PDB file of C-alpha atoms in Angstrom:
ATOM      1  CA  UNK A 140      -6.900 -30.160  59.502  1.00 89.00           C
ATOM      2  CA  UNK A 141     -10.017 -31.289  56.760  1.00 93.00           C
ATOM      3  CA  UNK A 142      -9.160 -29.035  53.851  1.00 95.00           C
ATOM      4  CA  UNK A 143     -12.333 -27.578  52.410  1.00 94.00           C
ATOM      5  CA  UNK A 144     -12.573 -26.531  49.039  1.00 95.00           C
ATOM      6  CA  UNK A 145     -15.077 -24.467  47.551  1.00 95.00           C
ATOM      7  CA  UNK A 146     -15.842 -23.878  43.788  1.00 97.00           C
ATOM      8  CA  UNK A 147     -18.060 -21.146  44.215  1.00 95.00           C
ATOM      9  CA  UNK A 148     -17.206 -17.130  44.081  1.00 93.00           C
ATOM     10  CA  UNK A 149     -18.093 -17.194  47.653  1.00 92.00           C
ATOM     11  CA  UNK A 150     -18.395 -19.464  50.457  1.00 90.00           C
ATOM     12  CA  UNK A 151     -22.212 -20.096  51.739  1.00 89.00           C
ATOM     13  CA  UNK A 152     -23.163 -18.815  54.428  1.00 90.00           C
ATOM     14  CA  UNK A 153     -24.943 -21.452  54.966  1.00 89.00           C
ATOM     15  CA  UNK A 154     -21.601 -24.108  54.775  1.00 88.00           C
ATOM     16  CA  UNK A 155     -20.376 -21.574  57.212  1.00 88.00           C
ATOM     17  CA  UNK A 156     -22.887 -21.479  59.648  1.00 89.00           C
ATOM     18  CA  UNK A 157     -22.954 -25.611  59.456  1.00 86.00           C
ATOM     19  CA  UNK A 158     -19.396 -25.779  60.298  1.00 87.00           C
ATOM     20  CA  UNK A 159     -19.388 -23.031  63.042  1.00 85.00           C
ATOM     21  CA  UNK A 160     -19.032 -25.919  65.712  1.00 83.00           C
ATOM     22  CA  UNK A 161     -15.965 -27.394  64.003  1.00 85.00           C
ATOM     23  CA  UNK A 162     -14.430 -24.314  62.416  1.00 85.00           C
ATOM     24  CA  UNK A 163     -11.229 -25.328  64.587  1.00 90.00           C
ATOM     25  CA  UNK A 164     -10.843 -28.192  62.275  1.00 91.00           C
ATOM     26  CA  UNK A 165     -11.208 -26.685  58.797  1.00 92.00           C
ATOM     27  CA  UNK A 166      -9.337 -24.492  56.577  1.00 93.00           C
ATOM     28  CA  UNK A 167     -11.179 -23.227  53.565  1.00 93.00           C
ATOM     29  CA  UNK A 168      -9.721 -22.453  50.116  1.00 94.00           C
ATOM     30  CA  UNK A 169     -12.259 -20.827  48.028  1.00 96.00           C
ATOM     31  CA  UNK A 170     -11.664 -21.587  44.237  1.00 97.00           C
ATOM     32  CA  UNK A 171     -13.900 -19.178  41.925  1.00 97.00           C
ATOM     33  CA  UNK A 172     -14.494 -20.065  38.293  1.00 96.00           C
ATOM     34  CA  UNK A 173     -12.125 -18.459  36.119  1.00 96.00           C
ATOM     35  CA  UNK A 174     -10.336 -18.863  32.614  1.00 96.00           C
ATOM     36  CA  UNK A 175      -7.255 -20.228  34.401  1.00 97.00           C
ATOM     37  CA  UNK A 176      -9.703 -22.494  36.989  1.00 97.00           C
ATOM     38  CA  UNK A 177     -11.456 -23.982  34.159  1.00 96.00           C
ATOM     39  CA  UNK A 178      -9.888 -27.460  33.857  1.00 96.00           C
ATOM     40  CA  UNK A 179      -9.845 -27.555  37.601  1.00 96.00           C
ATOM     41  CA  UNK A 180     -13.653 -27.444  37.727  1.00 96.00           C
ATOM     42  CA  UNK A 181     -13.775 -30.131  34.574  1.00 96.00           C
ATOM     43  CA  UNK A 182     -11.261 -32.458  36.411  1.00 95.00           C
ATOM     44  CA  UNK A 183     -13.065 -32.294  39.778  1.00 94.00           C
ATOM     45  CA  UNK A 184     -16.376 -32.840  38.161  1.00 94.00           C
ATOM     46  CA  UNK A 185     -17.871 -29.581  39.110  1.00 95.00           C
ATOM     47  CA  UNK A 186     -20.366 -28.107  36.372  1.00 92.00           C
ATOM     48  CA  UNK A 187     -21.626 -24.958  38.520  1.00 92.00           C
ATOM     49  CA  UNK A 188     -20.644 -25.116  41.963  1.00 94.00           C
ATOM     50  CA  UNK A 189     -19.201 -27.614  44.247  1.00 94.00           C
ATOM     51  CA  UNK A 190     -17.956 -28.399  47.789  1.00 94.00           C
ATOM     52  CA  UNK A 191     -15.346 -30.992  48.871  1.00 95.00           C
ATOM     53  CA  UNK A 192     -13.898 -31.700  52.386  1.00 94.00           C
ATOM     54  CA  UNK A 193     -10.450 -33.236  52.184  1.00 95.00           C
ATOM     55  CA  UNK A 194      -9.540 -35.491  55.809  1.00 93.00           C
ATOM     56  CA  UNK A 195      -5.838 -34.696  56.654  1.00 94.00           C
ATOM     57  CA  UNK A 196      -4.671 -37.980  54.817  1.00 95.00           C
ATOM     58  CA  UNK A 197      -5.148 -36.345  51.772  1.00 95.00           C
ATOM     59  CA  UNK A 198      -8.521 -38.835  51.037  1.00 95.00           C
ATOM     60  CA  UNK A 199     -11.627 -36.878  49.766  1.00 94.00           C
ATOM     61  CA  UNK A 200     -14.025 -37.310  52.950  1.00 90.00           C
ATOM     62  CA  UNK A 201     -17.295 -35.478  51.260  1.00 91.00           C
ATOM     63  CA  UNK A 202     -17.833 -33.982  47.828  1.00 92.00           C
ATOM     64  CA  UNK A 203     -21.339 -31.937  47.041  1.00 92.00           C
ATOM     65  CA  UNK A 204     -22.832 -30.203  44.330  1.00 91.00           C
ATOM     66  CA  UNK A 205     -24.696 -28.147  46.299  1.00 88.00           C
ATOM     67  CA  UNK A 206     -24.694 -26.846  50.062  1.00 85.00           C
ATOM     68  CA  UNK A 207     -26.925 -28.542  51.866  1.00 87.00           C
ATOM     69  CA  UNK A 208     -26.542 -28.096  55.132  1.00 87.00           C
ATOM     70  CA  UNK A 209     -28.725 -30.995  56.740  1.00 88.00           C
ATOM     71  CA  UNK A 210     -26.062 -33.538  54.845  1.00 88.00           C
ATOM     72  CA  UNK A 211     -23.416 -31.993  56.087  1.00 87.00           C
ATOM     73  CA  UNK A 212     -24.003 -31.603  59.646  1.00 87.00           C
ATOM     74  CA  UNK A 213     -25.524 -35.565  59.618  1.00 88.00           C
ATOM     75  CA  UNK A 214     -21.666 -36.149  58.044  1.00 86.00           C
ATOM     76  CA  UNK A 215     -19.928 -33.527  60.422  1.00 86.00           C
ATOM     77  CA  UNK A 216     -21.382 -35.714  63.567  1.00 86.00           C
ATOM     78  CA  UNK A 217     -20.507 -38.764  63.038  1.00 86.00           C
ATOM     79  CA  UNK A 218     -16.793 -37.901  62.723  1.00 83.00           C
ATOM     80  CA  UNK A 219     -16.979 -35.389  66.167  1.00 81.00           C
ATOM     81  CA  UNK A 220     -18.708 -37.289  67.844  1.00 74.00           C
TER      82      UNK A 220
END
């Protein structure tokens, strides 16, 4: 499984919609910004919001500040192809 992990207080609907194809191949862990998630958000770079996809040998395999959907899906087909 790609581990997705979302600094955001929701998931986009947009990421969601994206990844509908591949859903089988994601889990999603949805990280808001709290007191206690602060240093997690300065140590992973993230000033507002942020998305990272994690392959399933542990090595970061996308990392975005925003959701942008076009990026991802041109990223999301060349590994399923």
């Amino acid at each position: 499984f790609f581990s997705v992990l979302v600094f955001d207080n929701k998931i986009p609907e947009q990421m969601m919609t994206t990844i509908e194809a591949f859903k089988e191949f994601f889990s999603f862990e949805l990280i808001p910004f709290t007191k206690d998630t602060e240093t997690l958000y300065e140590r992973f770079g993230i000033e507002q919001t942020g998305y990272y996809i994690i392959r399933p040998d542990m090595y970061i395999a996308y990392r975005a500040k925003q959701c942008d959907p076009g990026h991802l899906i041109n990223y999301l087909s060349k590994i399923f192809k």
